[in-house]
mmCIF file of C-alpha atoms and ligand atoms in Angstrom:
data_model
loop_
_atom_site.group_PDB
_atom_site.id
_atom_site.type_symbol
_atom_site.label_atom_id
_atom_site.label_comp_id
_atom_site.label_asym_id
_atom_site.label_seq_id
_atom_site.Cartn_x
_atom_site.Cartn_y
_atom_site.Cartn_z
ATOM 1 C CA UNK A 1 -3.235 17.355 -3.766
ATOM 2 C CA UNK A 2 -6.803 15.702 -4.771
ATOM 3 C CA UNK A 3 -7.765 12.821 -2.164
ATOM 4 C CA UNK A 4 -9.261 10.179 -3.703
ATOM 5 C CA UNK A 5 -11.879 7.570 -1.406
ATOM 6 C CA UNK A 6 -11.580 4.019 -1.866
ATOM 7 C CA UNK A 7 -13.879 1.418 -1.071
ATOM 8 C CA UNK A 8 -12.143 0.138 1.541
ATOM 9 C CA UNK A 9 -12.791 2.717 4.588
ATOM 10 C CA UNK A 10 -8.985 3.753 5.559
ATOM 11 C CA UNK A 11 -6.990 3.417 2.083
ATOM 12 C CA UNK A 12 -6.635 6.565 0.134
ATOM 13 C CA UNK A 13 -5.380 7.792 -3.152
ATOM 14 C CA UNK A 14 -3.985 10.831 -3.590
ATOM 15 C CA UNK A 15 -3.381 12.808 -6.833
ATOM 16 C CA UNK A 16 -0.002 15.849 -6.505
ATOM 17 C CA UNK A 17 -0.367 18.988 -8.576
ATOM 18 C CA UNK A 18 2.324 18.115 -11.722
ATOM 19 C CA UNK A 19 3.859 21.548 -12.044
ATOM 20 C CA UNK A 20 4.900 21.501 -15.717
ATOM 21 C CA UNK A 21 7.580 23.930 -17.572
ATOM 22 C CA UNK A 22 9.877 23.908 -20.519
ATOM 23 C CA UNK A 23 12.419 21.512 -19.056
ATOM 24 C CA UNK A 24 9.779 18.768 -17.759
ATOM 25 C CA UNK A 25 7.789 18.465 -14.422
ATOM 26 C CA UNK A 26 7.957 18.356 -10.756
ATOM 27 C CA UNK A 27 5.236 17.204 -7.987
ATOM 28 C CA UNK A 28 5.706 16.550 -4.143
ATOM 29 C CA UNK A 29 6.197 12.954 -3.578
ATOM 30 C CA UNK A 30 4.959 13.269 -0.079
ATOM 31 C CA UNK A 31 3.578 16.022 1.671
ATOM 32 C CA UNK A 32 3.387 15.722 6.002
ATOM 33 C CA UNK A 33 1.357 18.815 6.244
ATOM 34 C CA UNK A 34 -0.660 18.306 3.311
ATOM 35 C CA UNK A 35 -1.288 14.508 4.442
ATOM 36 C CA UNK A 36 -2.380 16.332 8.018
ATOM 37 C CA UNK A 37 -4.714 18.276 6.021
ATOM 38 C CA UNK A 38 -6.358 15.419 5.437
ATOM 39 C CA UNK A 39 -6.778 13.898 8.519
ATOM 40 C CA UNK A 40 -3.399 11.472 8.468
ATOM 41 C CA UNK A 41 0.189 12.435 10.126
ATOM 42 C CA UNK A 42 2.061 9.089 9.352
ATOM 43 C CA UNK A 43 5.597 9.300 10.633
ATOM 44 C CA UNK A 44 7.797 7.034 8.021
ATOM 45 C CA UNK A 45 11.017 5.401 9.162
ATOM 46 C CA UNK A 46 11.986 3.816 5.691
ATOM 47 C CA UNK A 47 11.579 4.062 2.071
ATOM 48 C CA UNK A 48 11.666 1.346 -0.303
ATOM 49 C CA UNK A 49 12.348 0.706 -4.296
ATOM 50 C CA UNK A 50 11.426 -2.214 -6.009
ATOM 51 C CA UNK A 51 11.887 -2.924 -9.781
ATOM 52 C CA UNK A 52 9.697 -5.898 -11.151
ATOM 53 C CA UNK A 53 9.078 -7.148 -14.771
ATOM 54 C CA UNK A 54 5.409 -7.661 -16.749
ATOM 55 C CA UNK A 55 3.621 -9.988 -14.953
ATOM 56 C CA UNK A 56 5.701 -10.162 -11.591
ATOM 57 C CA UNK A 57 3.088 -10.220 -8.487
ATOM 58 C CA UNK A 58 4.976 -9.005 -5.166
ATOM 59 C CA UNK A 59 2.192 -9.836 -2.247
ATOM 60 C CA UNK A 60 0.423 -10.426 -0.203
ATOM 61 C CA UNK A 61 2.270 -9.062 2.219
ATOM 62 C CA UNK A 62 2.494 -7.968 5.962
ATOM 63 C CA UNK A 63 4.077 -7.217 9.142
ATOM 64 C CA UNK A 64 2.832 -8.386 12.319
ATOM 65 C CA UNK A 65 3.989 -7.320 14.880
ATOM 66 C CA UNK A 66 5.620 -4.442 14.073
ATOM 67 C CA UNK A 67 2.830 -3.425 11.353
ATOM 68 C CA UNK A 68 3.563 -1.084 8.596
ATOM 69 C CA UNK A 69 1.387 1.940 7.388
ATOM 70 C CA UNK A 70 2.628 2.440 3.473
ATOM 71 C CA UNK A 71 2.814 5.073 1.423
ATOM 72 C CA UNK A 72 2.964 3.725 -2.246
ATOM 73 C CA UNK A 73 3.771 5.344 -5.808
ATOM 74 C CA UNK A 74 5.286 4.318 -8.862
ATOM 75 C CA UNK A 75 8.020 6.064 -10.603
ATOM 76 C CA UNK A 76 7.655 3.808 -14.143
ATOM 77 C CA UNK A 77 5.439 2.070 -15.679
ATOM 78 C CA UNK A 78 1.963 0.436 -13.958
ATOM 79 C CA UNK A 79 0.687 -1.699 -11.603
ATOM 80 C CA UNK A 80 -2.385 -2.929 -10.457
ATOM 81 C CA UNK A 81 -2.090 -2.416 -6.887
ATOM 82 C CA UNK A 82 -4.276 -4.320 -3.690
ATOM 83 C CA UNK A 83 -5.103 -3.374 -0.100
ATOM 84 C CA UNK A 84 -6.651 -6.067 2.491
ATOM 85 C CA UNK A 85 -8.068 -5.362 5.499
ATOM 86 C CA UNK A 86 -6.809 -8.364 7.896
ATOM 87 C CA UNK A 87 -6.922 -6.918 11.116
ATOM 88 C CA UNK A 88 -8.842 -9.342 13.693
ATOM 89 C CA UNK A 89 -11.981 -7.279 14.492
ATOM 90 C CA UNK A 90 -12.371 -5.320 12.113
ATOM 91 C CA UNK A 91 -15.813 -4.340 10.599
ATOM 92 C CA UNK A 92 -14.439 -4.933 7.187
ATOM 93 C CA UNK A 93 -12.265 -7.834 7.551
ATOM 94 C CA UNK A 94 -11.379 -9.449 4.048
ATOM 95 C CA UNK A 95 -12.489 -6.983 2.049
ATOM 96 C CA UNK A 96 -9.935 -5.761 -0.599
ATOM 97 C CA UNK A 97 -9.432 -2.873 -3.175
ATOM 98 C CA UNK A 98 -7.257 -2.701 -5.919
ATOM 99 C CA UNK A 99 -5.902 1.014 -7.230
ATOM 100 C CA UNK A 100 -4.118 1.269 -10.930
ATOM 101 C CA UNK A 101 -0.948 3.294 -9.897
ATOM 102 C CA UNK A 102 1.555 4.165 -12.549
ATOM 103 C CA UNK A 103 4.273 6.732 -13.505
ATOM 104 C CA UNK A 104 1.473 8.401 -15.955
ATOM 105 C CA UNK A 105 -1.320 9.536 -13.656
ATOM 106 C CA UNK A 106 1.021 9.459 -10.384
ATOM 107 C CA UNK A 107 -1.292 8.575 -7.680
ATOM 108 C CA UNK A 108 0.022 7.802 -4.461
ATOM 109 C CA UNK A 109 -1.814 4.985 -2.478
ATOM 110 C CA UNK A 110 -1.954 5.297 1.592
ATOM 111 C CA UNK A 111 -2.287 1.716 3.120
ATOM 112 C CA UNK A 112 -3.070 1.837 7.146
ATOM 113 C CA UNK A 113 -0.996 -0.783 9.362
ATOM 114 C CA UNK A 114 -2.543 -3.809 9.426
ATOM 115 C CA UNK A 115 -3.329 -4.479 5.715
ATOM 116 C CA UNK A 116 -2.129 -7.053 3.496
ATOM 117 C CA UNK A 117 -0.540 -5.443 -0.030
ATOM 118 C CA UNK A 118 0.263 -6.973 -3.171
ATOM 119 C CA UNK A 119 0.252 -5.698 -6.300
ATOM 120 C CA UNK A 120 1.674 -6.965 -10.205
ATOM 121 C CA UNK A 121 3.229 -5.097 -12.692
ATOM 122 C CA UNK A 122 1.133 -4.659 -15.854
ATOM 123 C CA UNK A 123 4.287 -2.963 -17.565
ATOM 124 C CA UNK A 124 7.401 -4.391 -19.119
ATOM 125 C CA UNK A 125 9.329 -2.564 -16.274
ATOM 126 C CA UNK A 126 7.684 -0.910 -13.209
ATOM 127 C CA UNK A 127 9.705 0.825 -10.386
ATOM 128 C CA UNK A 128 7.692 0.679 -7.319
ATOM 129 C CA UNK A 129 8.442 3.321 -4.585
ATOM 130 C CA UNK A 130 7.116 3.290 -1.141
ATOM 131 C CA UNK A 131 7.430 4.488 2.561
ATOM 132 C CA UNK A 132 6.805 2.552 5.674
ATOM 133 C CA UNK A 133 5.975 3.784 9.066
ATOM 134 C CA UNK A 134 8.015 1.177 10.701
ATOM 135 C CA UNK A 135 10.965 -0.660 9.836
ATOM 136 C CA UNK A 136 11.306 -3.858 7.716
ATOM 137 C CA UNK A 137 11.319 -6.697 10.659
ATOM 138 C CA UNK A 138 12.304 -10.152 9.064
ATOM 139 C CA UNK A 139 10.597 -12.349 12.051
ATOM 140 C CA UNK A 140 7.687 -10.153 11.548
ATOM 141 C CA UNK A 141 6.685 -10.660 7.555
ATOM 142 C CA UNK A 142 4.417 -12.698 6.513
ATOM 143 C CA UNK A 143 2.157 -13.328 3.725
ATOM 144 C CA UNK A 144 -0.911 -14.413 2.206
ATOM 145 C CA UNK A 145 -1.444 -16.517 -0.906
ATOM 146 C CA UNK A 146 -2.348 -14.139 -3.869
ATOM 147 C CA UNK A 147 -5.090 -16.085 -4.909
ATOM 148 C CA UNK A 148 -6.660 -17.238 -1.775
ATOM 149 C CA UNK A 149 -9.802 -18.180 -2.489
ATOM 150 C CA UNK A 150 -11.669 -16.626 0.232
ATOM 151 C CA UNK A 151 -10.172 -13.063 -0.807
ATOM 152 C CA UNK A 152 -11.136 -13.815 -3.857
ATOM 153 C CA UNK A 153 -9.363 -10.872 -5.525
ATOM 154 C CA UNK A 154 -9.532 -10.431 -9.427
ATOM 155 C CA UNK A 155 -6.341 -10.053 -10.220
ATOM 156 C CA UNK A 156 -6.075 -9.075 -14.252
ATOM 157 C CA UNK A 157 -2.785 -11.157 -14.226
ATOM 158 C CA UNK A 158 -3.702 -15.475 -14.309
ATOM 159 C CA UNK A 159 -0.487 -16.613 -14.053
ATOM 160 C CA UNK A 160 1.821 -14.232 -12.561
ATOM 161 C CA UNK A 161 5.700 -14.775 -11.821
ATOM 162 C CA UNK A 162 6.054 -14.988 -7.833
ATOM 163 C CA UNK A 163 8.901 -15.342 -5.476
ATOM 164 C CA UNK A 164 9.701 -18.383 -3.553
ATOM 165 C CA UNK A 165 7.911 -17.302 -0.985
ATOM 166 C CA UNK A 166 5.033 -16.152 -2.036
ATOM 167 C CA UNK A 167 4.264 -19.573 -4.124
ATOM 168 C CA UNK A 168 4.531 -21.202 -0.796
ATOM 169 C CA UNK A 169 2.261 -18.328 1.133
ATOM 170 C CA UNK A 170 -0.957 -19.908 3.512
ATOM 171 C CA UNK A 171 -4.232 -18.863 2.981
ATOM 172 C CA UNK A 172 -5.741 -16.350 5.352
ATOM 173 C CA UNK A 173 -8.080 -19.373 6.965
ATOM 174 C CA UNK A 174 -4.604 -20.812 7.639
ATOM 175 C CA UNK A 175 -3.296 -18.161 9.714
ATOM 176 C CA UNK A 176 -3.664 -18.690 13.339
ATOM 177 C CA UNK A 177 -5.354 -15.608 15.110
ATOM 178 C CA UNK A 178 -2.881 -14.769 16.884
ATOM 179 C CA UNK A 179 -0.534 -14.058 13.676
ATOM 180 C CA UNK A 180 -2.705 -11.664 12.045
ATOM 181 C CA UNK A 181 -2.933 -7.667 13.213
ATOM 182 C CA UNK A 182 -5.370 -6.402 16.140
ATOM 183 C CA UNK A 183 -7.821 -4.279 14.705
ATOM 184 C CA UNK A 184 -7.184 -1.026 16.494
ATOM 185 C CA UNK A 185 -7.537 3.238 15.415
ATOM 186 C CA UNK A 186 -4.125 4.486 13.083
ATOM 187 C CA UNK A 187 -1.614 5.559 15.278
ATOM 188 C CA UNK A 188 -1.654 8.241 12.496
ATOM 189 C CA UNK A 189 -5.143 9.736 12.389
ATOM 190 C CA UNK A 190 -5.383 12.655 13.470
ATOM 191 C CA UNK A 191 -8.297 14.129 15.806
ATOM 192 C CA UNK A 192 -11.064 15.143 13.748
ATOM 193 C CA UNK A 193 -10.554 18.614 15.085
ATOM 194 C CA UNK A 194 -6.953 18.930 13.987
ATOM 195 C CA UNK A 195 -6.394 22.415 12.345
ATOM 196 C CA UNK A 196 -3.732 21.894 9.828
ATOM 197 C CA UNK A 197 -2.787 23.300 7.096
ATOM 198 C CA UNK A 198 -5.545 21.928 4.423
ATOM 199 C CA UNK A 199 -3.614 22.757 1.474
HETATM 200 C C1 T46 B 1 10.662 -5.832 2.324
HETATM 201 C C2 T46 B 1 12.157 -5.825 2.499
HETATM 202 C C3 T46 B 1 12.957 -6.806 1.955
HETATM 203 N N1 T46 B 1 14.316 -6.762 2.141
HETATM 204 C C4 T46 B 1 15.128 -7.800 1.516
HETATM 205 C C5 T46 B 1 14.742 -9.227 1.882
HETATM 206 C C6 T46 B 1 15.067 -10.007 0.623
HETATM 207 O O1 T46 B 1 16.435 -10.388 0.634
HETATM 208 C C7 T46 B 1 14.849 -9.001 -0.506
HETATM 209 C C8 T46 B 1 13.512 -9.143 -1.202
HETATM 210 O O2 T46 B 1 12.511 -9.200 -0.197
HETATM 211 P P1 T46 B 1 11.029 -9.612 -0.588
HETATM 212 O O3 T46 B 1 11.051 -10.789 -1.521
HETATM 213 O O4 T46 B 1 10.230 -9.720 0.693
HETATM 214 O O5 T46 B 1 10.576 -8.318 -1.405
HETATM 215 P P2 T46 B 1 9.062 -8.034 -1.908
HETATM 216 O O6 T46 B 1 8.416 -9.289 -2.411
HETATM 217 O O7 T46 B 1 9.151 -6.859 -2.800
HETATM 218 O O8 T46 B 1 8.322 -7.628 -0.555
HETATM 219 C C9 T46 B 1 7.603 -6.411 -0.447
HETATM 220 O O9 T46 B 1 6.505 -6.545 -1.285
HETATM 221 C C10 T46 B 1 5.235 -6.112 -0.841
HETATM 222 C C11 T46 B 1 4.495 -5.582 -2.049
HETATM 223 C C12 T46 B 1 5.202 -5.186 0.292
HETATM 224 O O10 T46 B 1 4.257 -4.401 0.468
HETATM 225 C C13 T46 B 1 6.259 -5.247 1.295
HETATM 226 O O11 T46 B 1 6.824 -3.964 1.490
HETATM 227 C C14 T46 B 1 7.338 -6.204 1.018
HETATM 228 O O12 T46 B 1 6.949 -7.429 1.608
HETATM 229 O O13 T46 B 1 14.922 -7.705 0.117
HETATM 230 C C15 T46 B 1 14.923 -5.765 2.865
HETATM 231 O O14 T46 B 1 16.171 -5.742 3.024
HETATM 232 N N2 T46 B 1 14.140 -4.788 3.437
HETATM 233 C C16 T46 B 1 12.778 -4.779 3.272
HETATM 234 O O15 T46 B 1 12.110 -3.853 3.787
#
């Protein structure tokens, strides 16, 4: 598994070894110990498929309270995939990053609790899979207009198709404090001293 740094300190991509024979291919969706390896030892309580047409844009999303870490891949086709940090306190609050995540070069996309995610489907069908480290709390979502100004994010999609919801999303200026995430350590990282197995 290759780990992949982001600029946005806490979001990482990570690439599986494709193992490749005469009938097709197989690679580990999600490895625990191989995650440990690298510092992480998320503990995922539900799994999620989404299926989204060219030009759909799913986001900005997020939980509070009840925050979700996510573990994101796509099965089919591509998306162009964002992270924001929006935990109150933290040293890099607003800042996004956007990862290209698709069925061809299988990356897999670890978001800590307490970002915002979005992402829009560049492909005439994408299935987007994903694990969550805690479980989907209606009274808890909430989102974050897509193209809130202060984020500023540069999506490569002008007019995307969006949900209800999402057309009717505040801006993160909007949000009162006390509805956005507390800045605090992963529940998830491991101590730096951790000897796993660092496959
Ligand atoms: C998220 C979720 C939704 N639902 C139900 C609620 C609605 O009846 C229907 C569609 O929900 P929603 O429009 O919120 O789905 P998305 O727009 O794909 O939301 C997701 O999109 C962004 C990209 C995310 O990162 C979140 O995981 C999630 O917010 O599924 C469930 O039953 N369980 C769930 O965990």
């Amino acid at each position: 598994m290759k780990r992949i740094e982001t600029d946005l300190p806490g979001c990482l991509v990570f690439e599986p070894v494709v193992h490749e024979d005469a009938r097709g291919e197989f690679y580990e969706s999600f490895n625990h110990a191989v995650l440990a390896g690298h510092g992480l030892q998320p503990r995922f309580v539900q799994g999620n498929v989404s299926v989204s047409r060219r030009g759909v844009l799913r986001g900005l999303h997020y939980q509070w309270p009840n925050p979700q870490g996510k573990y994101l891949s796509v099965l089919e086709g591509e998306v162009w995939d964002v992270a924001i940090d929006i935990r109150r306190g933290s040293p890099h609050f607003g800042r996004w990053t956007a990862v290209l995540l698709s069925g061809q070069n299988r990356r897999q996309f670890w978001i800590p609790e307490g970002f915002a995610h979005g992402f829009v489907a560049l492909s005439d069908r994408v299935v987007f899979n994903y694990l969550c480290t805690a479980s989907y709390d209606p009274a808890a979502d909430a989102s974050i207009r897509w193209d809130d100004p202060q984020l500023a994010i540069d999506w490569p999609v002008a007019a995307p198709q969006l949900s209800a919801k999402d057309a009717a999303a505040p801006t993160l200026a909007d949000i009162v404090a006390d509805r956005l995430p507390l800045y605090e350590p992963s529940p998830h990282a491991l101590p730096s001293d951790a000897s796993w197995d660092r496959r």
